[in-house]
């Protein structure tokens, strides 16, 4: 399947019509795993070149937002898709429960501190969107935040969505390309992955009883995600729904979207011209001369 067709099928361009149930978590777009492996290798190789150009041009920044239910494969996407990039130009930030200092600021503050610099790719493993998901499913968490009481009412979620849209619009106007991925896993596949964590010794460290407690709230989370995506998928920051029951397909889909976004920037290496080029020519002449001198010894 051509990448343009694949990306169009995954990107939410008409959020008002979006329904999470319309997307099949087990979809592979007609690809087999054997087909996907060379495609992913090609995307990783292309990403390596594009990241070098991004870093050298030093104008744009890329922000990747990864969201999904527990076990959806966010860590695996980071590990496998970003395997070929230069660590000097890539920063990963996992967002856990906010600490006391973070709670003393607005909900976007801690994310703003971690935004990627120009020339860099930044990855948010979970993000500011957690404050419209976990805090919504668990109202007691919102109650513990030191917010003025009169500001916490039925309009808080639409207002936070409005704040996020403004935040991402500001980023886009500042040269930050925002790529948002919801790794869409089925409840049955999550069950299998949780069992794997229990049964395989090398994975037991990943298991948390909290994952089981959150699993009982599956429908509430699904509703919160659907509302969030409808409210915040916009041209300057569209959501991509990534079928994640098959890890290999999820990784390919994210890699394809990232390569496509970077290619659209038409990145080029800075040109050295004029007086600077003349200086380089003089330096080259000196270095070549030194080499000849060394060879005569």
mmCIF file of C-alpha atoms in Angstrom:
data_model
loop_
_atom_site.group_PDB
_atom_site.id
_atom_site.type_symbol
_atom_site.label_atom_id
_atom_site.label_comp_id
_atom_site.label_asym_id
_atom_site.label_seq_id
_atom_site.Cartn_x
_atom_site.Cartn_y
_atom_site.Cartn_z
ATOM 1 C CA UNK A 1 0.000 0.000 0.000
ATOM 2 C CA UNK A 2 1.332 3.443 -0.915
ATOM 3 C CA UNK A 3 2.285 5.593 2.050
ATOM 4 C CA UNK A 4 0.021 8.498 1.077
ATOM 5 C CA UNK A 5 -3.028 6.219 1.037
ATOM 6 C CA UNK A 6 -2.011 4.601 4.312
ATOM 7 C CA UNK A 7 -1.511 7.924 6.088
ATOM 8 C CA UNK A 8 -4.797 9.338 4.829
ATOM 9 C CA UNK A 9 -6.641 6.320 6.232
ATOM 10 C CA UNK A 10 -5.074 6.844 9.668
ATOM 11 C CA UNK A 11 -5.153 10.659 9.963
ATOM 12 C CA UNK A 12 -8.222 12.305 11.489
ATOM 13 C CA UNK A 13 -8.986 15.128 9.063
ATOM 14 C CA UNK A 14 -12.723 15.261 9.851
ATOM 15 C CA UNK A 15 -12.838 15.101 13.658
ATOM 16 C CA UNK A 16 -16.556 15.860 13.919
ATOM 17 C CA UNK A 17 -17.277 12.498 12.281
ATOM 18 C CA UNK A 18 -14.643 10.577 14.235
ATOM 19 C CA UNK A 19 -15.724 7.460 16.097
ATOM 20 C CA UNK A 20 -13.126 5.262 17.736
ATOM 21 C CA UNK A 21 -15.234 2.176 17.088
ATOM 22 C CA UNK A 22 -14.813 2.762 13.346
ATOM 23 C CA UNK A 23 -11.131 1.842 13.571
ATOM 24 C CA UNK A 24 -10.064 -1.791 13.763
ATOM 25 C CA UNK A 25 -7.105 -2.246 16.178
ATOM 26 C CA UNK A 26 -6.036 -5.379 14.274
ATOM 27 C CA UNK A 27 -5.929 -3.702 10.849
ATOM 28 C CA UNK A 28 -2.698 -4.115 8.868
ATOM 29 C CA UNK A 29 -3.783 -2.349 5.652
ATOM 30 C CA UNK A 30 -3.379 -5.563 3.679
ATOM 31 C CA UNK A 31 0.266 -5.985 4.657
ATOM 32 C CA UNK A 32 1.926 -9.080 6.055
ATOM 33 C CA UNK A 33 4.718 -8.900 8.607
ATOM 34 C CA UNK A 34 7.202 -10.087 5.981
ATOM 35 C CA UNK A 35 6.151 -7.167 3.761
ATOM 36 C CA UNK A 36 6.462 -4.639 6.552
ATOM 37 C CA UNK A 37 9.977 -5.471 7.729
ATOM 38 C CA UNK A 38 11.835 -4.154 4.627
ATOM 39 C CA UNK A 39 9.499 -1.139 4.511
ATOM 40 C CA UNK A 40 10.351 -0.262 8.106
ATOM 41 C CA UNK A 41 14.063 -0.691 7.411
ATOM 42 C CA UNK A 42 13.718 1.695 4.478
ATOM 43 C CA UNK A 43 11.877 4.261 6.588
ATOM 44 C CA UNK A 44 14.519 4.037 9.338
ATOM 45 C CA UNK A 45 17.283 4.594 6.795
ATOM 46 C CA UNK A 46 15.441 7.551 5.274
ATOM 47 C CA UNK A 47 14.757 8.941 8.756
ATOM 48 C CA UNK A 48 18.480 8.868 9.508
ATOM 49 C CA UNK A 49 19.194 11.163 6.543
ATOM 50 C CA UNK A 50 16.237 13.451 7.213
ATOM 51 C CA UNK A 51 17.163 13.878 10.875
ATOM 52 C CA UNK A 52 20.675 14.923 9.868
ATOM 53 C CA UNK A 53 19.221 17.552 7.561
ATOM 54 C CA UNK A 54 16.791 18.718 10.270
ATOM 55 C CA UNK A 55 19.671 19.093 12.729
ATOM 56 C CA UNK A 56 21.898 20.907 10.235
ATOM 57 C CA UNK A 57 19.230 23.303 8.952
ATOM 58 C CA UNK A 58 18.316 24.195 12.568
ATOM 59 C CA UNK A 59 14.973 25.837 11.775
ATOM 60 C CA UNK A 60 12.261 23.281 12.428
ATOM 61 C CA UNK A 61 11.550 21.055 15.427
ATOM 62 C CA UNK A 62 9.465 17.879 15.557
ATOM 63 C CA UNK A 63 7.226 16.985 18.508
ATOM 64 C CA UNK A 64 5.917 13.415 18.584
ATOM 65 C CA UNK A 65 3.074 12.765 21.037
ATOM 66 C CA UNK A 66 2.383 9.104 21.865
ATOM 67 C CA UNK A 67 -0.801 8.182 23.687
ATOM 68 C CA UNK A 68 -2.538 4.868 24.240
ATOM 69 C CA UNK A 69 -3.922 2.418 26.752
ATOM 70 C CA UNK A 70 -1.501 0.461 28.954
ATOM 71 C CA UNK A 71 0.549 -2.085 26.921
ATOM 72 C CA UNK A 72 -0.327 -0.334 23.634
ATOM 73 C CA UNK A 73 3.348 -0.350 22.615
ATOM 74 C CA UNK A 74 4.556 3.215 23.089
ATOM 75 C CA UNK A 75 7.988 2.131 24.366
ATOM 76 C CA UNK A 76 8.373 -0.315 21.486
ATOM 77 C CA UNK A 77 7.582 2.364 18.911
ATOM 78 C CA UNK A 78 10.267 4.613 20.376
ATOM 79 C CA UNK A 79 12.816 1.805 20.518
ATOM 80 C CA UNK A 80 12.276 0.445 17.009
ATOM 81 C CA UNK A 81 11.352 3.520 14.963
ATOM 82 C CA UNK A 82 14.037 5.775 16.434
ATOM 83 C CA UNK A 83 16.747 3.119 16.421
ATOM 84 C CA UNK A 84 18.719 4.794 13.635
ATOM 85 C CA UNK A 85 18.587 8.437 14.683
ATOM 86 C CA UNK A 86 21.455 10.345 16.240
ATOM 87 C CA UNK A 87 20.823 10.589 20.016
ATOM 88 C CA UNK A 88 22.274 14.123 19.997
ATOM 89 C CA UNK A 89 19.224 15.339 18.101
ATOM 90 C CA UNK A 90 16.480 13.321 19.794
ATOM 91 C CA UNK A 91 14.989 13.743 23.275
ATOM 92 C CA UNK A 92 12.473 11.393 24.929
ATOM 93 C CA UNK A 93 10.353 12.495 27.895
ATOM 94 C CA UNK A 94 8.024 10.057 29.691
ATOM 95 C CA UNK A 95 5.311 11.899 31.602
ATOM 96 C CA UNK A 96 4.329 10.255 34.887
ATOM 97 C CA UNK A 97 1.946 11.588 37.514
ATOM 98 C CA UNK A 98 2.723 15.291 38.123
ATOM 99 C CA UNK A 99 4.824 16.129 41.175
ATOM 100 C CA UNK A 100 4.129 18.944 43.642
ATOM 101 C CA UNK A 101 6.077 21.561 41.691
ATOM 102 C CA UNK A 102 4.261 20.659 38.478
ATOM 103 C CA UNK A 103 0.892 20.792 40.212
ATOM 104 C CA UNK A 104 1.713 24.338 41.316
ATOM 105 C CA UNK A 105 1.677 25.412 37.647
ATOM 106 C CA UNK A 106 -0.847 25.221 34.833
ATOM 107 C CA UNK A 107 -1.281 21.792 33.257
ATOM 108 C CA UNK A 108 0.723 22.707 30.136
ATOM 109 C CA UNK A 109 3.735 24.051 32.047
ATOM 110 C CA UNK A 110 5.732 20.860 32.433
ATOM 111 C CA UNK A 111 5.246 20.003 28.762
ATOM 112 C CA UNK A 112 6.364 23.469 27.663
ATOM 113 C CA UNK A 113 9.632 22.947 29.563
ATOM 114 C CA UNK A 114 10.350 19.802 27.536
ATOM 115 C CA UNK A 115 9.593 21.045 24.042
ATOM 116 C CA UNK A 116 12.242 20.131 21.447
ATOM 117 C CA UNK A 117 14.803 22.692 20.375
ATOM 118 C CA UNK A 118 15.146 23.701 16.743
ATOM 119 C CA UNK A 119 16.774 20.920 14.800
ATOM 120 C CA UNK A 120 15.633 18.303 17.320
ATOM 121 C CA UNK A 121 13.016 15.575 17.473
ATOM 122 C CA UNK A 122 11.203 15.469 20.805
ATOM 123 C CA UNK A 123 9.093 12.507 21.897
ATOM 124 C CA UNK A 124 6.462 12.711 24.616
ATOM 125 C CA UNK A 125 5.660 9.259 25.986
ATOM 126 C CA UNK A 126 2.259 10.290 27.277
ATOM 127 C CA UNK A 127 1.844 14.055 27.453
ATOM 128 C CA UNK A 128 -0.236 17.041 28.504
ATOM 129 C CA UNK A 129 -3.208 15.079 27.178
ATOM 130 C CA UNK A 130 -3.122 12.995 30.345
ATOM 131 C CA UNK A 131 -4.785 15.958 32.063
ATOM 132 C CA UNK A 132 -7.852 15.393 29.875
ATOM 133 C CA UNK A 133 -7.770 11.607 30.272
ATOM 134 C CA UNK A 134 -6.573 10.275 33.639
ATOM 135 C CA UNK A 135 -7.823 13.341 35.491
ATOM 136 C CA UNK A 136 -11.187 12.973 33.755
ATOM 137 C CA UNK A 137 -11.583 9.254 34.461
ATOM 138 C CA UNK A 138 -10.401 9.778 38.056
ATOM 139 C CA UNK A 139 -12.174 12.947 39.315
ATOM 140 C CA UNK A 140 -10.409 12.669 42.678
ATOM 141 C CA UNK A 141 -7.129 13.544 40.947
ATOM 142 C CA UNK A 142 -8.600 16.803 39.725
ATOM 143 C CA UNK A 143 -9.930 17.547 43.193
ATOM 144 C CA UNK A 144 -6.406 17.234 44.615
ATOM 145 C CA UNK A 145 -5.051 19.853 42.242
ATOM 146 C CA UNK A 146 -4.796 23.304 43.860
ATOM 147 C CA UNK A 147 -7.182 24.958 41.408
ATOM 148 C CA UNK A 148 -9.598 27.744 42.383
ATOM 149 C CA UNK A 149 -12.895 26.024 43.068
ATOM 150 C CA UNK A 150 -14.940 28.284 40.800
ATOM 151 C CA UNK A 151 -12.772 27.248 37.814
ATOM 152 C CA UNK A 152 -13.525 23.543 38.235
ATOM 153 C CA UNK A 153 -16.897 22.874 36.685
ATOM 154 C CA UNK A 154 -18.612 21.188 33.769
ATOM 155 C CA UNK A 155 -16.743 23.392 31.275
ATOM 156 C CA UNK A 156 -13.242 22.427 32.402
ATOM 157 C CA UNK A 157 -12.725 19.767 29.690
ATOM 158 C CA UNK A 158 -13.893 21.889 26.726
ATOM 159 C CA UNK A 159 -11.745 24.708 28.126
ATOM 160 C CA UNK A 160 -8.696 22.451 28.369
ATOM 161 C CA UNK A 161 -9.250 21.280 24.811
ATOM 162 C CA UNK A 162 -9.406 24.923 23.753
ATOM 163 C CA UNK A 163 -6.151 25.612 25.608
ATOM 164 C CA UNK A 164 -4.459 22.641 23.895
ATOM 165 C CA UNK A 165 -5.617 23.746 20.456
ATOM 166 C CA UNK A 166 -4.180 27.201 21.125
ATOM 167 C CA UNK A 167 -0.937 25.729 22.481
ATOM 168 C CA UNK A 168 -0.435 23.519 19.435
ATOM 169 C CA UNK A 169 -1.360 26.331 17.051
ATOM 170 C CA UNK A 170 1.299 28.469 18.725
ATOM 171 C CA UNK A 171 3.846 25.663 18.316
ATOM 172 C CA UNK A 172 3.008 25.262 14.625
ATOM 173 C CA UNK A 173 3.436 28.996 14.064
ATOM 174 C CA UNK A 174 6.805 28.800 15.807
ATOM 175 C CA UNK A 175 8.170 26.053 13.557
ATOM 176 C CA UNK A 176 7.306 23.008 15.693
ATOM 177 C CA UNK A 177 5.671 20.205 13.700
ATOM 178 C CA UNK A 178 3.256 18.383 16.026
ATOM 179 C CA UNK A 179 2.651 14.695 15.229
ATOM 180 C CA UNK A 180 0.145 12.929 17.474
ATOM 181 C CA UNK A 181 -0.374 9.172 17.549
ATOM 182 C CA UNK A 182 -3.010 7.222 19.428
ATOM 183 C CA UNK A 183 -1.892 3.591 19.580
ATOM 184 C CA UNK A 184 -5.231 1.804 19.309
ATOM 185 C CA UNK A 185 -5.156 -1.587 21.003
ATOM 186 C CA UNK A 186 -8.085 -3.943 21.607
ATOM 187 C CA UNK A 187 -9.061 -5.042 25.085
ATOM 188 C CA UNK A 188 -8.388 -8.685 24.154
ATOM 189 C CA UNK A 189 -4.877 -7.910 22.910
ATOM 190 C CA UNK A 190 -4.192 -5.990 26.108
ATOM 191 C CA UNK A 191 -5.270 -9.072 28.069
ATOM 192 C CA UNK A 192 -2.745 -11.201 26.167
ATOM 193 C CA UNK A 193 0.051 -8.708 26.699
ATOM 194 C CA UNK A 194 -0.647 -8.445 30.418
ATOM 195 C CA UNK A 195 -0.518 -12.238 30.643
ATOM 196 C CA UNK A 196 2.815 -12.200 28.799
ATOM 197 C CA UNK A 197 4.187 -9.814 31.391
ATOM 198 C CA UNK A 198 3.162 -12.193 34.160
ATOM 199 C CA UNK A 199 4.340 -15.383 32.489
ATOM 200 C CA UNK A 200 7.659 -14.256 30.980
ATOM 201 C CA UNK A 201 10.389 -13.634 33.603
ATOM 202 C CA UNK A 202 12.076 -10.972 31.459
ATOM 203 C CA UNK A 203 8.848 -8.959 31.299
ATOM 204 C CA UNK A 204 7.590 -9.274 34.879
ATOM 205 C CA UNK A 205 9.239 -6.027 35.913
ATOM 206 C CA UNK A 206 6.833 -4.221 33.561
ATOM 207 C CA UNK A 207 3.730 -5.586 35.277
ATOM 208 C CA UNK A 208 1.801 -3.332 37.636
ATOM 209 C CA UNK A 209 -1.364 -4.092 39.572
ATOM 210 C CA UNK A 210 -2.377 -0.559 38.650
ATOM 211 C CA UNK A 211 -2.693 -1.713 35.034
ATOM 212 C CA UNK A 212 -5.387 -4.170 36.107
ATOM 213 C CA UNK A 213 -7.260 -1.480 38.018
ATOM 214 C CA UNK A 214 -7.152 0.826 34.984
ATOM 215 C CA UNK A 215 -8.337 -2.009 32.743
ATOM 216 C CA UNK A 216 -11.642 -2.109 34.607
ATOM 217 C CA UNK A 217 -12.191 1.477 33.414
ATOM 218 C CA UNK A 218 -11.645 0.611 29.747
ATOM 219 C CA UNK A 219 -14.946 2.035 28.485
ATOM 220 C CA UNK A 220 -14.477 5.311 30.346
ATOM 221 C CA UNK A 221 -11.004 5.745 28.892
ATOM 222 C CA UNK A 222 -12.259 4.912 25.388
ATOM 223 C CA UNK A 223 -14.952 7.579 25.694
ATOM 224 C CA UNK A 224 -12.427 10.120 27.010
ATOM 225 C CA UNK A 225 -10.030 9.391 24.142
ATOM 226 C CA UNK A 226 -12.779 9.720 21.558
ATOM 227 C CA UNK A 227 -13.883 13.078 22.952
ATOM 228 C CA UNK A 228 -10.280 14.283 23.182
ATOM 229 C CA UNK A 229 -9.416 13.324 19.604
ATOM 230 C CA UNK A 230 -12.582 14.920 18.222
ATOM 231 C CA UNK A 231 -11.819 18.143 20.076
ATOM 232 C CA UNK A 232 -8.097 18.441 19.283
ATOM 233 C CA UNK A 233 -7.404 16.935 15.850
ATOM 234 C CA UNK A 234 -6.759 19.995 13.706
ATOM 235 C CA UNK A 235 -4.677 20.693 10.556
ATOM 236 C CA UNK A 236 -1.824 22.141 12.645
ATOM 237 C CA UNK A 237 -1.841 19.068 14.901
ATOM 238 C CA UNK A 238 -3.824 16.132 13.510
ATOM 239 C CA UNK A 239 -4.245 12.857 15.343
ATOM 240 C CA UNK A 240 -3.294 9.567 13.726
ATOM 241 C CA UNK A 241 -5.135 6.450 14.886
ATOM 242 C CA UNK A 242 -2.537 3.675 14.767
ATOM 243 C CA UNK A 243 -3.907 0.105 14.851
ATOM 244 C CA UNK A 244 -1.660 -1.443 17.494
ATOM 245 C CA UNK A 245 -2.728 -5.072 17.960
ATOM 246 C CA UNK A 246 0.172 -5.960 15.651
ATOM 247 C CA UNK A 247 3.288 -4.248 16.961
ATOM 248 C CA UNK A 248 5.095 -4.470 13.628
ATOM 249 C CA UNK A 249 2.310 -2.584 11.853
ATOM 250 C CA UNK A 250 2.105 0.139 14.510
ATOM 251 C CA UNK A 251 5.841 0.765 14.200
ATOM 252 C CA UNK A 252 5.667 0.924 10.416
ATOM 253 C CA UNK A 253 2.704 3.324 10.473
ATOM 254 C CA UNK A 254 4.417 5.737 12.881
ATOM 255 C CA UNK A 255 7.680 5.593 10.921
ATOM 256 C CA UNK A 256 5.862 6.266 7.654
ATOM 257 C CA UNK A 257 4.052 9.282 9.119
ATOM 258 C CA UNK A 258 7.269 10.690 10.568
ATOM 259 C CA UNK A 259 9.188 10.303 7.307
ATOM 260 C CA UNK A 260 6.323 11.896 5.384
ATOM 261 C CA UNK A 261 6.223 14.901 7.746
ATOM 262 C CA UNK A 262 9.972 15.461 7.490
ATOM 263 C CA UNK A 263 9.993 15.139 3.706
ATOM 264 C CA UNK A 264 7.271 17.781 3.465
ATOM 265 C CA UNK A 265 9.623 20.273 5.139
ATOM 266 C CA UNK A 266 11.980 20.079 2.137
ATOM 267 C CA UNK A 267 15.008 20.057 4.428
ATOM 268 C CA UNK A 268 18.405 20.995 2.997
ATOM 269 C CA UNK A 269 21.939 21.241 4.285
ATOM 270 C CA UNK A 270 23.028 24.871 4.788
ATOM 271 C CA UNK A 271 25.029 26.214 1.847
ATOM 272 C CA UNK A 272 28.420 27.825 2.369
ATOM 273 C CA UNK A 273 28.761 30.685 -0.129
ATOM 274 C CA UNK A 274 30.477 34.020 -0.688
ATOM 275 C CA UNK A 275 33.238 35.091 1.672
ATOM 276 C CA UNK A 276 32.781 32.012 3.845
ATOM 277 C CA UNK A 277 33.379 29.758 0.848
ATOM 278 C CA UNK A 278 36.478 31.709 -0.104
ATOM 279 C CA UNK A 279 37.837 31.190 3.425
ATOM 280 C CA UNK A 280 37.181 27.476 3.129
ATOM 281 C CA UNK A 281 39.124 27.375 -0.115
ATOM 282 C CA UNK A 282 42.096 29.038 1.594
ATOM 283 C CA UNK A 283 41.928 26.648 4.546
ATOM 284 C CA UNK A 284 41.748 23.712 2.147
ATOM 285 C CA UNK A 285 44.845 24.904 0.360
ATOM 286 C CA UNK A 286 46.751 25.078 3.651
ATOM 287 C CA UNK A 287 45.616 21.594 4.713
ATOM 288 C CA UNK A 288 46.530 20.097 1.347
ATOM 289 C CA UNK A 289 49.930 21.752 1.555
ATOM 290 C CA UNK A 290 50.487 20.300 5.028
ATOM 291 C CA UNK A 291 49.673 16.844 3.714
ATOM 292 C CA UNK A 292 52.278 17.176 0.987
ATOM 293 C CA UNK A 293 54.828 18.209 3.559
ATOM 294 C CA UNK A 294 54.083 15.154 5.684
ATOM 295 C CA UNK A 295 54.431 12.897 2.652
ATOM 296 C CA UNK A 296 57.969 14.140 1.926
ATOM 297 C CA UNK A 297 59.310 13.000 5.289
#
